[in-house]
Amino acid sequence: MISTNQLKNGNHIEVDGIIYKVVEFQHVKPGKGPAFVRTKLRRTRDGNVIDKTFRAGEKFRSVRTEARKMTYLYGDGTDAHFMDSETFDQTAIPETALADKLRWVKPNETVDLLFIDNEPADIQLPGSVELEITHTEPGVRGDTASGGGNKPATVETGAEIQVPLFVNVGDRVKVSTETGQYMSRV
């Protein structure tokens, strides 16, 4: 069992039979009345985020999580397929649950697949990834690095990002996986 006093961002808990990941939490001690914990929870099944308030000291079933190195094979429109590099077992997860994170993963790339109670549920990405620009409009003459402004660009995974005007097709860029923002050229 895990108590509200032991909550941390990234923990997985079971509430009313549904497994959630703690996105953020805040202990609140009002001047009057008992303390409580205000949380944002992401449902692991479909990725929806909900706000929920609990009494201080409330207990939940702690959920066993394990990260395994898997190779992302491909997405077929409904499922994302992964393969364990040691046992060669293949696993499929609905793409809708992973859509936001799959924007930053190339086929045949190794990722950490998160298993919750021995069921595949999510992928864990590093804070940033390096990707190649496959399409963007050329910068206009007179635009400089200090001139400011951004333009849309498509990276090799198909995701759209905003990049500075001096970035061209073929450049490798560092992109934040949390926000999807351009960080720097590589």
Short mmCIF file of C-alpha atoms in Angstrom, two decimals:
data_model
loop_
_atom_site.label_atom_id
_atom_site.label_comp_id
_atom_site.label_asym_id
_atom_site.label_seq_id
_atom_site.Cartn_x
_atom_site.Cartn_y
_atom_site.Cartn_z
CA MET A 1 0.00 0.00 0.00
CA ILE A 2 1.11 3.55 -0.66
CA SER A 3 -0.12 6.59 1.25
CA THR A 4 -0.74 10.12 -0.05
CA ASN A 5 2.28 11.16 2.06
CA GLN A 6 4.52 8.94 -0.11
CA LEU A 7 3.30 10.16 -3.52
CA LYS A 8 5.93 11.20 -6.04
CA ASN A 9 5.66 12.36 -9.64
CA GLY A 10 5.84 9.30 -11.86
CA ASN A 11 4.42 6.86 -9.28
CA HIS A 12 1.69 4.51 -10.45
CA ILE A 13 -1.31 3.94 -8.18
CA GLU A 14 -4.61 2.12 -8.45
CA VAL A 15 -7.74 4.16 -7.69
CA ASP A 16 -11.16 2.49 -7.95
CA GLY A 17 -9.69 -0.39 -9.99
CA ILE A 18 -8.06 1.90 -12.59
CA ILE A 19 -4.29 2.45 -12.82
CA TYR A 20 -3.04 6.03 -12.96
CA LYS A 21 0.36 7.70 -13.20
CA VAL A 22 0.88 10.68 -10.87
CA VAL A 23 1.65 13.69 -13.10
CA GLU A 24 1.77 16.21 -10.28
CA PHE A 25 0.55 16.54 -6.72
CA GLN A 26 0.31 19.17 -4.01
CA HIS A 27 -0.19 18.76 -0.26
CA VAL A 28 -2.60 21.43 1.01
CA LYS A 29 -3.02 22.38 4.67
CA PRO A 30 -5.86 24.87 4.89
CA GLY A 31 -6.22 27.10 7.96
CA LYS A 32 -9.46 25.34 8.83
CA GLY A 33 -10.28 21.71 8.31
CA PRO A 34 -8.18 18.64 7.54
CA ALA A 35 -5.24 18.52 5.13
CA PHE A 36 -5.74 17.08 1.64
CA VAL A 37 -3.76 16.24 -1.49
CA ARG A 38 -4.64 17.73 -4.87
CA THR A 39 -3.37 15.60 -7.80
CA LYS A 40 -3.27 15.37 -11.58
CA LEU A 41 -3.43 11.74 -12.66
CA ARG A 42 -2.92 10.25 -16.14
CA ARG A 43 -4.92 7.10 -16.85
CA THR A 44 -2.46 4.56 -18.27
CA ARG A 45 -5.08 2.83 -20.42
CA ASP A 46 -5.81 5.82 -22.69
CA GLY A 47 -3.66 8.76 -21.52
CA ASN A 48 -6.52 10.98 -20.27
CA VAL A 49 -5.55 13.36 -17.45
CA ILE A 50 -7.90 13.98 -14.53
CA ASP A 51 -7.78 16.16 -11.42
CA LYS A 52 -8.55 14.34 -8.19
CA THR A 53 -8.43 15.34 -4.53
CA PHE A 54 -7.71 12.88 -1.71
CA ARG A 55 -7.77 13.15 2.08
CA ALA A 56 -4.31 13.25 3.66
CA GLY A 57 -3.22 9.76 4.69
CA GLU A 58 -5.51 7.95 2.22
CA LYS A 59 -3.97 4.68 0.99
CA PHE A 60 -3.84 3.09 -2.47
CA ARG A 61 -2.56 -0.16 -3.90
CA SER A 62 0.95 0.40 -5.17
CA VAL A 63 1.40 -0.88 -8.71
CA ARG A 64 4.49 -2.88 -9.71
CA THR A 65 6.25 -1.28 -12.67
CA GLU A 66 9.20 -2.52 -14.68
CA ALA A 67 11.02 -0.98 -17.64
CA ARG A 68 12.40 -3.33 -20.30
CA LYS A 69 14.55 -2.47 -23.31
CA MET A 70 12.51 -3.14 -26.45
CA THR A 71 12.94 -2.32 -30.14
CA TYR A 72 10.17 -0.30 -31.77
CA LEU A 73 9.39 -2.17 -34.98
CA TYR A 74 6.52 -0.30 -36.65
CA GLY A 75 3.06 1.18 -36.27
CA ASP A 76 0.27 -0.28 -38.40
CA GLY A 77 -2.35 2.41 -37.80
CA THR A 78 -3.97 0.70 -34.83
CA ASP A 79 -1.11 -0.84 -32.82
CA ALA A 80 2.55 -0.04 -32.19
CA HIS A 81 4.68 -3.20 -32.32
CA PHE A 82 7.74 -3.79 -30.12
CA MET A 83 10.22 -6.67 -29.86
CA ASP A 84 12.27 -7.81 -26.89
CA SER A 85 15.90 -7.91 -28.09
CA GLU A 86 16.79 -10.89 -25.87
CA THR A 87 13.79 -13.23 -26.20
CA PHE A 88 12.50 -11.88 -29.55
CA ASP A 89 8.96 -11.83 -28.13
CA GLN A 90 6.73 -9.26 -29.82
CA THR A 91 4.26 -7.00 -28.04
CA ALA A 92 1.60 -4.66 -29.42
CA ILE A 93 0.18 -1.57 -27.69
CA PRO A 94 -2.69 0.57 -29.09
CA GLU A 95 -1.20 3.58 -30.91
CA THR A 96 -3.79 5.91 -29.39
CA ALA A 97 -2.24 5.41 -25.93
CA LEU A 98 1.26 6.21 -27.24
CA ALA A 99 0.55 8.71 -30.04
CA ASP A 100 2.22 11.68 -28.35
CA LYS A 101 5.43 9.78 -27.56
CA LEU A 102 5.69 7.85 -30.83
CA ARG A 103 6.21 11.19 -32.65
CA TRP A 104 9.81 11.11 -31.39
CA VAL A 105 10.66 7.43 -32.03
CA LYS A 106 12.09 6.04 -35.29
CA PRO A 107 11.45 2.44 -36.40
CA ASN A 108 14.14 -0.02 -35.19
CA GLU A 109 15.06 2.29 -32.31
CA THR A 110 15.53 0.88 -28.80
CA VAL A 111 13.18 2.33 -26.16
CA ASP A 112 12.28 1.57 -22.55
CA LEU A 113 8.85 -0.09 -22.54
CA LEU A 114 7.07 0.29 -19.22
CA PHE A 115 5.22 -2.80 -17.96
CA ILE A 116 2.58 -2.29 -15.27
CA ASP A 117 1.66 -5.51 -13.45
CA ASN A 118 3.35 -7.42 -16.31
CA GLU A 119 1.18 -5.70 -18.96
CA PRO A 120 2.84 -3.34 -21.51
CA ALA A 121 1.51 0.16 -20.95
CA ASP A 122 3.79 3.03 -21.95
CA ILE A 123 7.18 4.00 -23.34
CA GLN A 124 9.72 6.08 -21.48
CA LEU A 125 11.65 8.57 -23.57
CA PRO A 126 14.79 10.54 -22.74
CA GLY A 127 14.37 14.28 -22.09
CA SER A 128 15.45 15.09 -25.65
CA VAL A 129 16.05 13.34 -28.96
CA GLU A 130 18.22 14.14 -31.99
CA LEU A 131 16.36 14.07 -35.30
CA GLU A 132 17.06 15.12 -38.89
CA ILE A 133 15.00 17.81 -40.64
CA THR A 134 13.37 16.28 -43.74
CA HIS A 135 11.31 19.26 -44.91
CA THR A 136 11.29 23.00 -44.25
CA GLU A 137 11.07 26.16 -46.32
CA PRO A 138 14.42 27.85 -46.93
CA GLY A 139 15.22 30.94 -44.87
CA VAL A 140 14.73 34.27 -46.65
CA ARG A 141 17.82 36.37 -47.45
CA GLY A 142 18.34 38.92 -44.72
CA ASP A 143 17.01 36.68 -41.97
CA THR A 144 19.76 36.01 -39.46
CA ALA A 145 20.19 33.94 -36.34
CA SER A 146 19.59 37.05 -34.25
CA GLY A 147 16.71 38.19 -36.46
CA GLY A 148 14.25 36.03 -34.56
CA GLY A 149 11.23 34.26 -35.92
CA ASN A 150 10.44 30.61 -36.45
CA LYS A 151 9.26 28.45 -39.33
CA PRO A 152 7.58 25.02 -39.41
CA ALA A 153 9.73 21.97 -40.13
CA THR A 154 9.12 18.24 -40.42
CA VAL A 155 11.55 15.82 -38.75
CA GLU A 156 12.38 12.27 -39.89
CA THR A 157 9.68 10.72 -37.68
CA GLY A 158 7.01 12.86 -39.36
CA ALA A 159 6.44 15.21 -36.41
CA GLU A 160 6.02 18.96 -37.05
CA ILE A 161 8.08 21.38 -34.95
CA GLN A 162 8.95 25.08 -35.03
CA VAL A 163 12.61 25.86 -35.77
CA PRO A 164 14.62 29.07 -36.17
CA LEU A 165 14.97 30.51 -39.69
CA PHE A 166 18.61 29.40 -40.09
CA VAL A 167 17.79 25.65 -39.84
CA ASN A 168 17.77 23.85 -43.22
CA VAL A 169 16.82 20.43 -44.63
CA GLY A 170 19.41 17.82 -43.59
CA ASP A 171 20.33 19.57 -40.33
CA ARG A 172 20.16 17.47 -37.16
CA VAL A 173 18.34 19.16 -34.29
CA LYS A 174 17.76 18.41 -30.62
CA VAL A 175 14.05 18.37 -29.66
CA SER A 176 12.50 18.23 -26.18
CA THR A 177 10.25 15.16 -25.88
CA GLU A 178 8.17 16.81 -23.13
CA THR A 179 7.23 20.02 -24.98
CA GLY A 180 8.10 19.21 -28.60
CA GLN A 181 10.19 22.39 -28.84
CA TYR A 182 13.43 22.90 -30.73
CA MET A 183 16.43 23.07 -28.37
CA SER A 184 19.51 23.38 -30.59
CA ARG A 185 21.31 22.19 -33.72
CA VAL A 186 23.55 19.16 -33.29
#
